[in-house]
Short mmCIF file of C-alpha atoms and ligand atoms in Angstrom, two decimals:
data_model
loop_
_atom_site.label_atom_id
_atom_site.label_comp_id
_atom_site.label_asym_id
_atom_site.label_seq_id
_atom_site.Cartn_x
_atom_site.Cartn_y
_atom_site.Cartn_z
CA MET P 1 0.00 0.00 0.00
CA PRO P 2 1.51 3.39 -0.91
CA LEU P 3 2.19 6.12 1.65
CA VAL P 4 -0.94 7.91 2.85
CA GLU P 5 -1.59 11.67 2.85
CA ASP P 6 -2.82 12.23 6.40
CA CYS P 7 -0.76 9.57 8.24
CA VAL P 8 1.79 11.05 10.66
CA PHE P 9 4.34 8.28 10.03
CA CYS P 10 3.94 8.54 6.24
CA LYS P 11 4.61 12.27 6.65
CA ILE P 12 7.77 11.50 8.63
CA ILE P 13 8.86 8.98 5.95
CA ARG P 14 8.27 11.63 3.24
CA GLY P 15 10.30 14.16 5.26
CA GLU P 16 7.31 16.49 5.78
CA ILE P 17 7.61 16.17 9.57
CA PRO P 18 11.08 16.09 11.16
CA CYS P 19 12.27 13.17 13.26
CA SER P 20 15.35 12.12 15.21
CA LYS P 21 16.45 9.48 12.75
CA LEU P 22 18.38 6.38 13.86
CA TYR P 23 18.44 4.26 10.71
CA GLU P 24 17.01 4.27 7.20
CA ASP P 25 17.05 2.06 4.13
CA ASP P 26 14.66 1.48 1.24
CA GLN P 27 12.21 -0.52 3.43
CA ILE P 28 12.58 0.83 6.97
CA LEU P 29 12.82 4.07 8.92
CA ALA P 30 13.78 4.01 12.62
CA PHE P 31 13.52 7.13 14.77
CA LEU P 32 13.00 8.24 18.37
CA ASP P 33 9.49 8.30 19.82
CA ILE P 34 8.48 11.88 20.63
CA ALA P 35 6.94 10.83 23.98
CA PRO P 36 9.32 8.12 25.25
CA PHE P 37 8.82 5.64 28.08
CA ASN P 38 12.60 6.00 28.52
CA ASN P 39 15.35 8.03 26.92
CA GLY P 40 16.17 6.44 23.54
CA HIS P 41 12.74 4.78 23.03
CA ALA P 42 12.68 4.03 19.28
CA LEU P 43 10.08 3.22 16.64
CA ILE P 44 10.80 0.87 13.73
CA VAL P 45 8.49 1.82 10.85
CA PRO P 46 8.07 0.06 7.48
CA LYS P 47 7.93 2.32 4.43
CA ASP P 48 4.56 0.91 3.44
CA HIS P 49 1.30 2.13 4.97
CA HIS P 50 -0.58 -0.69 6.65
CA HIS P 51 -2.70 -0.38 9.78
CA SER P 52 -2.04 -3.99 10.79
CA ILE P 53 1.05 -6.19 10.83
CA THR P 54 -1.19 -8.96 9.42
CA THR P 55 -1.61 -7.16 6.09
CA LEU P 56 1.94 -5.83 5.88
CA PRO P 57 3.82 -7.87 3.23
CA ALA P 58 5.89 -10.59 4.92
CA GLU P 59 9.12 -9.27 3.39
CA PHE P 60 8.97 -6.46 5.98
CA HIS P 61 8.55 -8.72 9.01
CA ALA P 62 12.09 -10.01 9.22
CA LYS P 63 13.49 -6.60 8.33
CA ILE P 64 11.57 -4.90 11.15
CA MET P 65 12.81 -7.47 13.69
CA GLU P 66 16.38 -7.38 12.40
CA THR P 67 16.45 -3.57 12.68
CA ALA P 68 14.86 -3.69 16.14
CA CYS P 69 17.62 -6.02 17.39
CA LYS P 70 20.36 -3.76 16.04
CA VAL P 71 18.73 -0.68 17.57
CA ALA P 72 18.29 -2.49 20.92
CA VAL P 73 21.98 -3.43 21.05
CA ALA P 74 22.97 0.16 20.25
CA GLN P 75 20.57 1.51 22.92
CA MET P 76 22.00 -0.82 25.57
CA ARG P 77 25.58 0.11 24.76
CA VAL P 78 25.00 3.87 24.47
CA LEU P 79 22.44 4.31 27.27
CA LYS P 80 23.73 1.53 29.56
CA ALA P 81 20.28 -0.08 29.48
CA GLU P 82 20.01 -3.54 31.06
CA GLY P 83 17.33 -4.83 28.67
CA PHE P 84 14.54 -3.74 26.37
CA ASN P 85 10.90 -4.30 25.46
CA LEU P 86 9.72 -4.90 21.90
CA VAL P 87 6.09 -3.79 21.75
CA LEU P 88 3.71 -3.79 18.81
CA ASN P 89 0.27 -2.38 19.55
CA ASN P 90 -2.05 -3.78 16.87
CA GLY P 91 -5.56 -2.29 16.85
CA ARG P 92 -7.15 0.47 18.95
CA CYS P 93 -8.10 -1.91 21.77
CA ALA P 94 -4.43 -2.90 21.97
CA GLY P 95 -3.39 0.73 22.42
CA GLN P 96 -2.49 1.55 18.83
CA GLU P 97 -2.74 5.32 18.33
CA VAL P 98 -0.96 5.69 14.99
CA PRO P 99 -2.59 3.48 12.33
CA HIS P 100 0.69 2.69 10.55
CA VAL P 101 2.49 -0.47 11.70
CA HIS P 102 5.40 0.23 14.05
CA LEU P 103 7.48 -1.71 16.54
CA HIS P 104 8.51 0.05 19.75
CA VAL P 105 12.03 -0.65 21.05
CA ILE P 106 12.08 0.58 24.65
CA PRO P 107 15.33 0.52 26.58
CA ARG P 108 14.83 -0.73 30.16
CA PHE P 109 16.69 -0.14 33.40
CA VAL P 110 16.76 -2.15 36.64
CA ASP P 111 14.40 0.10 38.64
CA ASP P 112 11.82 0.59 35.86
CA GLN P 113 8.13 -0.03 36.56
CA PRO P 114 6.30 -2.62 34.40
CA ILE P 115 4.93 -1.13 31.18
CA PHE P 116 1.91 -3.46 31.12
CA LYS P 117 -0.28 -2.80 34.14
CA ALA P 118 -3.13 -5.20 33.27
CA SER P 119 -3.36 -8.12 35.69
CA LYS P 120 -3.10 -11.69 34.38
CA LYS P 121 -6.20 -13.92 34.21
CA LYS P 122 -6.67 -17.63 34.91
CA TYR P 123 -8.41 -20.32 32.85
CA ASP P 124 -11.39 -21.88 34.71
CA SER P 125 -10.02 -25.33 33.92
CA ILE P 126 -7.30 -27.13 31.97
CA GLU P 127 -10.09 -28.31 29.62
CA GLU P 128 -11.03 -24.72 28.80
CA MET P 129 -7.38 -23.95 28.07
CA GLN P 130 -7.06 -27.06 25.88
CA LYS P 131 -10.28 -26.18 24.01
CA THR P 132 -9.00 -22.68 23.32
CA ALA P 133 -5.75 -24.11 21.94
CA GLU P 134 -7.69 -26.64 19.84
CA ASN P 135 -9.87 -23.92 18.29
CA ILE P 136 -6.93 -21.73 17.41
CA ARG P 137 -4.99 -24.74 16.05
CA ALA P 138 -7.94 -25.65 13.83
CA LYS P 139 -8.08 -22.10 12.44
CA LEU P 140 -4.34 -22.14 11.79
CA SER P 141 -4.59 -25.30 9.70
CA GLU P 142 -7.53 -24.09 7.53
P1 LIG D 1 1.10 3.44 19.39
O1 LIG D 1 0.33 3.80 20.62
O2 LIG D 1 0.33 3.70 18.11
O3 LIG D 1 1.68 2.06 19.44
O4 LIG D 1 2.36 4.38 19.40
C1 LIG D 1 2.49 5.53 18.61
C2 LIG D 1 3.72 6.26 19.10
O5 LIG D 1 4.04 7.27 18.16
C3 LIG D 1 3.49 6.96 20.46
O6 LIG D 1 4.40 6.42 21.42
C4 LIG D 1 3.77 8.43 20.15
O7 LIG D 1 4.49 9.08 21.16
C5 LIG D 1 4.56 8.38 18.84
N1 LIG D 1 4.34 9.52 17.98
C6 LIG D 1 3.15 10.05 17.61
N2 LIG D 1 3.33 11.11 16.79
C7 LIG D 1 4.67 11.24 16.65
C8 LIG D 1 5.49 12.18 15.92
O8 LIG D 1 5.02 13.09 15.24
N3 LIG D 1 6.83 12.00 15.99
C9 LIG D 1 7.40 10.99 16.73
N4 LIG D 1 8.73 10.92 16.74
N5 LIG D 1 6.66 10.11 17.43
C10 LIG D 1 5.32 10.23 17.39
ZN1 LIG D 2 1.31 5.72 7.08
#
């Protein structure tokens, strides 16, 4: 899908909005998030406008992850981060604000608070868990 007129990340890719660029090639642009969870928080953005990772051509998937790993290593060395989170919010209910696929690379330090505050749930029974797996497995093999 070509770049889109009113998409903020397409505007950054086209150079219409400035960014603090980290890396660029013909498929990917990586830059700093304007409202970071931590100093150095980066966004890895494919140069193809898709709302969802599921419709983004697969050729971008490996490239996004490869770039994220390189950025994460550079963040840890430069910022002395102890680790990092890779976060991809897909869909509004998942917290996606910008409808152009992007992977967050968030450097993390020992005293950081958890980013995800939602509490974990429990299955009512092992059967319910097995049934859920069975249903998803069946869909995967369609
Ligand atoms: P989402 O919630 O969609 O996963 O994350 C979108 C991210 O894009 C947010 O963390 C937000 O701070 C960042 N963002 C939104 N607009 C801009 C912008 O114009 N420039 C930069 N560098 N980051 C932006
Ligand atoms: Zn876009």
